[in-house]
PDB file of C-alpha atoms in Angstrom:
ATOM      1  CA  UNK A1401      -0.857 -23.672  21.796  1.00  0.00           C
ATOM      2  CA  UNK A1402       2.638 -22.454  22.601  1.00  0.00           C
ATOM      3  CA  UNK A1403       2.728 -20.100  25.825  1.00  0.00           C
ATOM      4  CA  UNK A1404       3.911 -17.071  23.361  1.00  0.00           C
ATOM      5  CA  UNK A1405       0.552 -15.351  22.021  1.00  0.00           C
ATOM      6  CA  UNK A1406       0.849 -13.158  18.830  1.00  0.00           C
ATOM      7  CA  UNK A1407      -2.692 -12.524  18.657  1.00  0.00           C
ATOM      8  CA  UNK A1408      -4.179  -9.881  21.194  1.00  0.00           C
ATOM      9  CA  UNK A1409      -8.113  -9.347  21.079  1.00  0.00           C
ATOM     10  CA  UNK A1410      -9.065  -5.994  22.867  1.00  0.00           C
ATOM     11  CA  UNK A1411     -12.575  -4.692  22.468  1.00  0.00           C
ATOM     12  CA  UNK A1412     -13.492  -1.254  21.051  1.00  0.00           C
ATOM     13  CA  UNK A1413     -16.526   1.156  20.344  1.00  0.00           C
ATOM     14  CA  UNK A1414     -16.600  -0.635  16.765  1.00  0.00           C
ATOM     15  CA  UNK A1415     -16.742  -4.267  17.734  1.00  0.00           C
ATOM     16  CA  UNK A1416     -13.628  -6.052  18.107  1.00  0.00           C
ATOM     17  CA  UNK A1417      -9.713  -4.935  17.411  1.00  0.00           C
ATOM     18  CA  UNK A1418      -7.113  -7.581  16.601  1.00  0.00           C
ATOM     19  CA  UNK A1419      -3.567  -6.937  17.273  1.00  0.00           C
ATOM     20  CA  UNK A1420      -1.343  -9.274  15.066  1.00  0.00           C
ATOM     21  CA  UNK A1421       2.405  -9.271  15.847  1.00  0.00           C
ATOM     22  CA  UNK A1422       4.492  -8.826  12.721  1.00  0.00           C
ATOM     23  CA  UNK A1423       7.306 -10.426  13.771  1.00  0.00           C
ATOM     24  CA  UNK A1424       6.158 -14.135  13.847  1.00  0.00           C
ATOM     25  CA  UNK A1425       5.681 -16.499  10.857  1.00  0.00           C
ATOM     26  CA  UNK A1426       2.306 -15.964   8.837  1.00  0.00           C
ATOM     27  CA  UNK A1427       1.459 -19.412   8.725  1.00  0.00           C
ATOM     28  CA  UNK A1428       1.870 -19.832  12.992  1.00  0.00           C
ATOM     29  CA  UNK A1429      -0.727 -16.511  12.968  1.00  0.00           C
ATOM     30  CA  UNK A1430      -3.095 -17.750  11.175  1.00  0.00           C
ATOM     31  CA  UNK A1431      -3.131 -21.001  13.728  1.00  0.00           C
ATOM     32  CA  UNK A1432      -3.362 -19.213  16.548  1.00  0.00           C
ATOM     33  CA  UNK A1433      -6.413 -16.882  15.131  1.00  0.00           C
ATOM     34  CA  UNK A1434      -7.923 -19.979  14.283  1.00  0.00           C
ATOM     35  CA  UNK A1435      -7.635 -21.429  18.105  1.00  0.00           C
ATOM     36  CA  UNK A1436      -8.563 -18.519  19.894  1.00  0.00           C
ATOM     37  CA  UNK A1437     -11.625 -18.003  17.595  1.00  0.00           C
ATOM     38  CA  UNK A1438     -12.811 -21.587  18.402  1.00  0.00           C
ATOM     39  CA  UNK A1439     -11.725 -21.530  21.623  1.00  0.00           C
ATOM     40  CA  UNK A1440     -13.841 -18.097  22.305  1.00  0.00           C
ATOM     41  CA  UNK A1441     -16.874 -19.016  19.862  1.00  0.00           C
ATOM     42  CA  UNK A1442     -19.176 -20.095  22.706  1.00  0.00           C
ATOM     43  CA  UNK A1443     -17.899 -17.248  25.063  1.00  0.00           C
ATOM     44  CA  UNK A1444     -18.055 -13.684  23.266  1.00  0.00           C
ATOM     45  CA  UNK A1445     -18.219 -14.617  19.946  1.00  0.00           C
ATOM     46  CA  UNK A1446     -21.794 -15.434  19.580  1.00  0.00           C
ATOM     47  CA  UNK A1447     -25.047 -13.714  19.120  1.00  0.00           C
ATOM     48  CA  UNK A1448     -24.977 -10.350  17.171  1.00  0.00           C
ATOM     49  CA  UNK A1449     -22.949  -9.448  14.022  1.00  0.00           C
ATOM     50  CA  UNK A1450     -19.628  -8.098  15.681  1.00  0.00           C
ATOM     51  CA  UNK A1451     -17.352  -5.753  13.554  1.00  0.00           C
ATOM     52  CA  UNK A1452     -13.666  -6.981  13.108  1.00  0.00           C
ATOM     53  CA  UNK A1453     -10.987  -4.672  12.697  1.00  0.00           C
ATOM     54  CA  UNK A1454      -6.913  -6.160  12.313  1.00  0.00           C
ATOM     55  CA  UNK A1455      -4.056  -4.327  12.384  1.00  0.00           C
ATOM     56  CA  UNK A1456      -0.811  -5.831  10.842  1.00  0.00           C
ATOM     57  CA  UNK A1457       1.800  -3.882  12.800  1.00  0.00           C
ATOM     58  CA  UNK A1458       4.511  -3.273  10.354  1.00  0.00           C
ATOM     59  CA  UNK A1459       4.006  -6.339   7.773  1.00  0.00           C
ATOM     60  CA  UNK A1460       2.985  -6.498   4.688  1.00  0.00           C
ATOM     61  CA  UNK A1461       0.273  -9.375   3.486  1.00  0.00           C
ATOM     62  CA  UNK A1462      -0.421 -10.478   0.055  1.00  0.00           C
ATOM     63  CA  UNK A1463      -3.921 -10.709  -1.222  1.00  0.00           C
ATOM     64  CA  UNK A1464      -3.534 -14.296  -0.997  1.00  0.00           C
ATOM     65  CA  UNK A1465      -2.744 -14.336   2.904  1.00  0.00           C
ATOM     66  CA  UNK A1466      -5.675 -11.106   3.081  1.00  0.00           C
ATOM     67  CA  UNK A1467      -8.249 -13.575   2.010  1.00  0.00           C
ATOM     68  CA  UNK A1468      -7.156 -16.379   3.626  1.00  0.00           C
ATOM     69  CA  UNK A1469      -7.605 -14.204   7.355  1.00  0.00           C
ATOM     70  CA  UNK A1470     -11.270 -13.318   6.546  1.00  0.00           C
ATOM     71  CA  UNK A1471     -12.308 -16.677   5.292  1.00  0.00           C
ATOM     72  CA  UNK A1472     -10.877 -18.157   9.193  1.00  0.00           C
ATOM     73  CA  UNK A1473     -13.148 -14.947  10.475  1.00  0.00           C
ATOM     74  CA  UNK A1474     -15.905 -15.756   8.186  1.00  0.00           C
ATOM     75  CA  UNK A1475     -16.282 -18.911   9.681  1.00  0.00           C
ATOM     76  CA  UNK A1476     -17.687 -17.653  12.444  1.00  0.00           C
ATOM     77  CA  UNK A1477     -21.014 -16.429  11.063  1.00  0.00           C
ATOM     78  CA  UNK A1478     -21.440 -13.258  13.624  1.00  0.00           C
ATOM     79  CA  UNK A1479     -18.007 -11.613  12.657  1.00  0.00           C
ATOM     80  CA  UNK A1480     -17.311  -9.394   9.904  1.00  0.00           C
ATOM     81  CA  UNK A1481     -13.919  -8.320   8.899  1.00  0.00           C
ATOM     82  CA  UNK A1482     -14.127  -4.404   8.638  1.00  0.00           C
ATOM     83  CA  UNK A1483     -10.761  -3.417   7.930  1.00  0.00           C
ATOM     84  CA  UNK A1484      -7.467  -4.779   7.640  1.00  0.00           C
ATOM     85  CA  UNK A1485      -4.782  -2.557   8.370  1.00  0.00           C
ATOM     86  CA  UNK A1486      -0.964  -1.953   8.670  1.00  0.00           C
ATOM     87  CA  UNK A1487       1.242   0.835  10.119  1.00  0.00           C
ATOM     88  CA  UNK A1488       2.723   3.580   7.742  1.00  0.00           C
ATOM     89  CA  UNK A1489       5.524   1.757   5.412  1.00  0.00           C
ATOM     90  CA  UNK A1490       8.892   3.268   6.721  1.00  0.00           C
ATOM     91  CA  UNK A1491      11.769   1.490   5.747  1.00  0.00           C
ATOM     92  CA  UNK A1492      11.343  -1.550   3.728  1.00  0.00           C
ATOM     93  CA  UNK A1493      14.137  -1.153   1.428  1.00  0.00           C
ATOM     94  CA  UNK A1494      15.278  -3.632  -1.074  1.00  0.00           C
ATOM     95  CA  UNK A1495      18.211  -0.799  -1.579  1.00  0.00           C
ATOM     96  CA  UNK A1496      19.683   2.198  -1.899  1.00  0.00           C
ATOM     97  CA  UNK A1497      21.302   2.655  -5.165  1.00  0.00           C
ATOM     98  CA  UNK A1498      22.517   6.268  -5.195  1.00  0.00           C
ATOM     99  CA  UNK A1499      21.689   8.848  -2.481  1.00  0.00           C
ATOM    100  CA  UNK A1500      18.307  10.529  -2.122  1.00  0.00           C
ATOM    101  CA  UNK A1501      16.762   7.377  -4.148  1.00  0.00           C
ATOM    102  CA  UNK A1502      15.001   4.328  -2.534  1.00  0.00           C
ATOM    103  CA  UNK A1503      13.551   1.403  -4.133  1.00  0.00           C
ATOM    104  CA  UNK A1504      11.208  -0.216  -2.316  1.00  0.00           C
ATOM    105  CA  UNK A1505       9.477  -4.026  -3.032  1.00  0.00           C
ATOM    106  CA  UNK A1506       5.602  -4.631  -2.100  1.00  0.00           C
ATOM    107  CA  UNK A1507       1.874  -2.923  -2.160  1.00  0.00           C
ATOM    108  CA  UNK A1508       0.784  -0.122  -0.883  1.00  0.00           C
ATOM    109  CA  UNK A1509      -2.918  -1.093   0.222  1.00  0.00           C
ATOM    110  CA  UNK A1510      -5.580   0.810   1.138  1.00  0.00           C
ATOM    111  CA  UNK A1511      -5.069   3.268   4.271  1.00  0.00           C
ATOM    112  CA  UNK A1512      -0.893   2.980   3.687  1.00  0.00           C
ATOM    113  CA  UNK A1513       0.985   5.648   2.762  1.00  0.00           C
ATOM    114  CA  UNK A1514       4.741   5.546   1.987  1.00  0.00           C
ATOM    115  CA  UNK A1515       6.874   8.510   1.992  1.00  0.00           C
ATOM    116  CA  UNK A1516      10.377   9.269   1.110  1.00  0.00           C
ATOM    117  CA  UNK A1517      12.372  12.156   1.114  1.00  0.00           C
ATOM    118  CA  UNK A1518      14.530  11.734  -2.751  1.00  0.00           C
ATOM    119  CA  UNK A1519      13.297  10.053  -5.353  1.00  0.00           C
ATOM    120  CA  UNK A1520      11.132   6.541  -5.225  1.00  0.00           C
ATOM    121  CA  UNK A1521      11.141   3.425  -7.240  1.00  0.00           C
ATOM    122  CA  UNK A1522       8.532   1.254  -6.305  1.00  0.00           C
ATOM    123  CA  UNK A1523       8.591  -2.242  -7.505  1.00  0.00           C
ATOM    124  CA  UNK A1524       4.721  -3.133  -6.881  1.00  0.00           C
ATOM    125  CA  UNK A1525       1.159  -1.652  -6.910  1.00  0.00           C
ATOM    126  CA  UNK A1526      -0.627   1.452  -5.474  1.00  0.00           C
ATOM    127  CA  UNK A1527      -3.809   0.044  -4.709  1.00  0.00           C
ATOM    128  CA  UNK A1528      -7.395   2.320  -4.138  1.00  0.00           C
ATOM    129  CA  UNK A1529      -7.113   4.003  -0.968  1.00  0.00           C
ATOM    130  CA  UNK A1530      -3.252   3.945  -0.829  1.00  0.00           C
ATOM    131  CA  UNK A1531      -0.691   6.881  -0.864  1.00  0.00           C
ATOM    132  CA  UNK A1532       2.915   7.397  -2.122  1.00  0.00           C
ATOM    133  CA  UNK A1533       4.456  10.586  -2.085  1.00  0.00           C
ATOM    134  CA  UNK A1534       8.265  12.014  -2.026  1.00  0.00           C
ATOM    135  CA  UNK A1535      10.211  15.281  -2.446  1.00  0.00           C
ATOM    136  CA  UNK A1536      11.663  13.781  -5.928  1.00  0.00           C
ATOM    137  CA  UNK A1537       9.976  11.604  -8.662  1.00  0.00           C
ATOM    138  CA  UNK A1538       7.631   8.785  -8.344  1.00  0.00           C
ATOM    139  CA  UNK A1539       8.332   5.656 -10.560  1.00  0.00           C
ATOM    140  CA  UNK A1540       6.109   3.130  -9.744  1.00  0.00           C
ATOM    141  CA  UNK A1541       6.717  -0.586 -11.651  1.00  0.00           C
ATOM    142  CA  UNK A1542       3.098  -1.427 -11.298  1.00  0.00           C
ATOM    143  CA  UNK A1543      -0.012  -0.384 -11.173  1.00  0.00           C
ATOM    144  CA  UNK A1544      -1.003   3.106  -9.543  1.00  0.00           C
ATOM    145  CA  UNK A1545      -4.386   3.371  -9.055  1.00  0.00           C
ATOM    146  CA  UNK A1546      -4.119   5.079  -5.509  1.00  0.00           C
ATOM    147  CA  UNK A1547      -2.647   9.123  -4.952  1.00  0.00           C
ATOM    148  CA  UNK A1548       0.915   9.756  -5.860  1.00  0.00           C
ATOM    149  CA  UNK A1549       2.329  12.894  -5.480  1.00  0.00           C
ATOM    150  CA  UNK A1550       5.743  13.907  -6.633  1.00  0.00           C
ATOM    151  CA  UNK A1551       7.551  16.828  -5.082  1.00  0.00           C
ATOM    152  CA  UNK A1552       5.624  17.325  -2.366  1.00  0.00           C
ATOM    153  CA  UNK A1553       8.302  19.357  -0.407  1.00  0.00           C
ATOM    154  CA  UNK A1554       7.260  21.990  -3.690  1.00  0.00           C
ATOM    155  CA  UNK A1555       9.397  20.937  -6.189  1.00  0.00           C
ATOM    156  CA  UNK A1556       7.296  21.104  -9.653  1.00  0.00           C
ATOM    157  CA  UNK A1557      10.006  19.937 -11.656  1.00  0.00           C
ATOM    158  CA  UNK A1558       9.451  15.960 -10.019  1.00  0.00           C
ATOM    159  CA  UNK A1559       7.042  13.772 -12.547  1.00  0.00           C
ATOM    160  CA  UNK A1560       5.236  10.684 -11.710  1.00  0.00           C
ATOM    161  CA  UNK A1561       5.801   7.631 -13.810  1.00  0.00           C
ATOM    162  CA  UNK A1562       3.964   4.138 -13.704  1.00  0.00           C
ATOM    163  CA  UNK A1563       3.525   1.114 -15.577  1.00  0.00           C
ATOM    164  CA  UNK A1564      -0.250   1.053 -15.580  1.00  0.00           C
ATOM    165  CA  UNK A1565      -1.703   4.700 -15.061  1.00  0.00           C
ATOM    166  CA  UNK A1566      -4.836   4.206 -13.493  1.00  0.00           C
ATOM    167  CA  UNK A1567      -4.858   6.886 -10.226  1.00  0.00           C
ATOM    168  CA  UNK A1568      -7.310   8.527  -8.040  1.00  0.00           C
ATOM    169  CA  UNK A1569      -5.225  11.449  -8.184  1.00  0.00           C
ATOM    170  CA  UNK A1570      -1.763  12.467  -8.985  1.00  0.00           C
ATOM    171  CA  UNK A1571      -0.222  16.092  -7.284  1.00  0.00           C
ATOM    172  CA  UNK A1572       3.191  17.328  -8.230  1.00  0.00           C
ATOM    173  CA  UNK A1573       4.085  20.201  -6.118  1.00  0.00           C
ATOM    174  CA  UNK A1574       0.992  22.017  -5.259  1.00  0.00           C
ATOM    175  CA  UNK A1575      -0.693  21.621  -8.547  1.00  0.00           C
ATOM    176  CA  UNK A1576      -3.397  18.334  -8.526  1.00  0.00           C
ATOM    177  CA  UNK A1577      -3.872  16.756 -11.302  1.00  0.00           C
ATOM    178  CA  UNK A1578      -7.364  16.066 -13.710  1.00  0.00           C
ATOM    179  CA  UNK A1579     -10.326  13.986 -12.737  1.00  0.00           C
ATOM    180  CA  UNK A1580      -9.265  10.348 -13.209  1.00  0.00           C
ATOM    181  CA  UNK A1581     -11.354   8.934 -15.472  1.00  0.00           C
ATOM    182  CA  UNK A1582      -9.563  11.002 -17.955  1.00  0.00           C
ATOM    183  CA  UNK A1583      -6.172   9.160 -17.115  1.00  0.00           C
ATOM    184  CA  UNK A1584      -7.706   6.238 -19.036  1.00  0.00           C
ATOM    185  CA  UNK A1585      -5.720   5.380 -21.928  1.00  0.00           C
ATOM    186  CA  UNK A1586      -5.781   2.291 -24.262  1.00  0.00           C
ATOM    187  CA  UNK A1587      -2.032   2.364 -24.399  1.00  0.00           C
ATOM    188  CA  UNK A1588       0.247   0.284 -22.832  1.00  0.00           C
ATOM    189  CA  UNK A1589       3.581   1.616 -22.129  1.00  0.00           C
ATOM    190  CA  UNK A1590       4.912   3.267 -19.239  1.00  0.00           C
ATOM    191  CA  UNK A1591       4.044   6.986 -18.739  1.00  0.00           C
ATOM    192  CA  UNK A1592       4.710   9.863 -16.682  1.00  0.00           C
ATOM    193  CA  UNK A1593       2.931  12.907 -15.478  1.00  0.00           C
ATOM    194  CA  UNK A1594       4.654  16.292 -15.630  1.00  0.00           C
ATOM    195  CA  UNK A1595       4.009  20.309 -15.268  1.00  0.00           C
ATOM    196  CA  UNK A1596       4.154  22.039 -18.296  1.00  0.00           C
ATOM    197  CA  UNK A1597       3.418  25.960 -17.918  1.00  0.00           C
ATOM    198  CA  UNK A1598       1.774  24.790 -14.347  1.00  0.00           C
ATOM    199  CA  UNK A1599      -0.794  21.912 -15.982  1.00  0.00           C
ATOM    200  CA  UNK A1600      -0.535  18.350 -15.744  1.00  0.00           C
ATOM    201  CA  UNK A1601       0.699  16.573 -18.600  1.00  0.00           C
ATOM    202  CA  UNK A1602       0.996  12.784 -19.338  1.00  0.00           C
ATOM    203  CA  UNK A1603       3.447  11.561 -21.710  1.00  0.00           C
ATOM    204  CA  UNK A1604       5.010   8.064 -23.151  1.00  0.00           C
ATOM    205  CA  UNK A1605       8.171   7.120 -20.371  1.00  0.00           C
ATOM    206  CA  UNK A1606      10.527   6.966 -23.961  1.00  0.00           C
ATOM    207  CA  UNK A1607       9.824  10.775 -23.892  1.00  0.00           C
ATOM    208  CA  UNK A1608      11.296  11.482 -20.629  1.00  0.00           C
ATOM    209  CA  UNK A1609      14.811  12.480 -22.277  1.00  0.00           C
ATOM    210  CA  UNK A1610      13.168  15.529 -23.373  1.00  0.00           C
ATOM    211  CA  UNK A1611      13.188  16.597 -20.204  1.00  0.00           C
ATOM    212  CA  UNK A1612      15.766  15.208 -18.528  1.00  0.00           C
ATOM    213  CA  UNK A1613      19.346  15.194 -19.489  1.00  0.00           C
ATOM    214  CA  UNK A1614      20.603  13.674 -16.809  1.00  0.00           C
ATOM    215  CA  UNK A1615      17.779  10.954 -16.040  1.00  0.00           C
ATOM    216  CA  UNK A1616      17.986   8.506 -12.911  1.00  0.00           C
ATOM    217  CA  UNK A1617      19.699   5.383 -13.490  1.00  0.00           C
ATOM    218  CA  UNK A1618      18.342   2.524 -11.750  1.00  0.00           C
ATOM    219  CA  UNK A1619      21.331   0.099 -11.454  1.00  0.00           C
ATOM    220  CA  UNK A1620      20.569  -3.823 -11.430  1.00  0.00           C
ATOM    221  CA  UNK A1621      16.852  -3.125 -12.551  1.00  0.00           C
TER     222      UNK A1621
END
């Protein structure tokens, strides 16, 4: 092992906390976890089932790299991954097409929530347990089946558009919307959620000129 450590193992009321440094190559992580876990097995790692809690820092895992963290922690038959967290997504911007909008490339897991102030393109999923919210409109190229809420500054007028609408909740200003098994729908184009005489509505995305006259043009999508 280089002298550099990215890994830092403090322990906590819940079992164990891992600090990964989001600044280093995946790949050298998940080399180092898998030295200091063998290195450590015969020292604290043994006995009882020990809870496992990682936080990411700032980046951003696929499910692909999630699994392949808790099958090196799984190895060790007395540690259980708990949770597998990140800090808040700020500013990972793919780019800034016209002021007040920002399109943004990657998930938003579980316990993440991304906020803008303008409007929000999101090229990616919402996953359960994950939050996206902005003063403007949400359009989310994926699948949202976390909370989005539009206009959260109290603008009623933003709407909330996605590629698969499957979410826990959608808000638009103050006004929340139906219970989500209701959002189920066998069709499969885009839609958006909007306020009409203070409900929620959900509509086909083709239907959005209705509305707007001026919609948002997303250049080089």
């Amino acid at each position: 092992m280089t002298e550099k450590q990215h890994i830092t193992i403090k322990g906590v009321k819940e079992g164990l906390l891992f600090l990964l440094d989001d600044a280093c190559e995946f790949d050298e992580l998940l080399r180092e976890l898998k030295y200091k876990l063998e290195k450590s097995h015969h020292q604290v790692l043994t006995g009882p089932l020990i809870h496992i809690h990682i936080r990411l820092g700032k980046r951003t895992i696929s499910e692909e790299q999630t699994a392949q963290l808790r099958a090196i922690i799984r190895e060790r038959g007395n540690l259980l991954v708990q949770s597998i967290e990140a800090e808040q997504l700020e500013t990972a911007c793919a780019a800034q097409e016209q002021p007040g909008l920002r399109i943004i490339s990657g998930v938003v897991r579980s316990g993440q929530t991304l906020r803008h102030d303008g409007h929000l393109l999101l090229t990616g999923d919402v996953n359960p347990g994950g939050t996206i919210s902005c003063s403007g409109d949400i359009y989310v190229l994926g699948a949202l089946r976390g909370v989005a809420h539009a206009g959260d500054e109290g603008g009623e007028l933003a709407i909330i558009a996605a590629a698969l609408m499957r979410p826990t909740q959608l808000r638009i200003g103050d006004v929340i919307s139906r219970p989500s098994d209701e959002w189920v729908s066998e069709d499969a184009a885009m839609e958006f959620a909007y306020l009409s005489d203070g409900r929620m509505q959900v509509d086909k995305i083709s239907q959005l000129h209705r509305m707007r006259k001026e919609p948002i043009v997303f250049k080089g999508v």
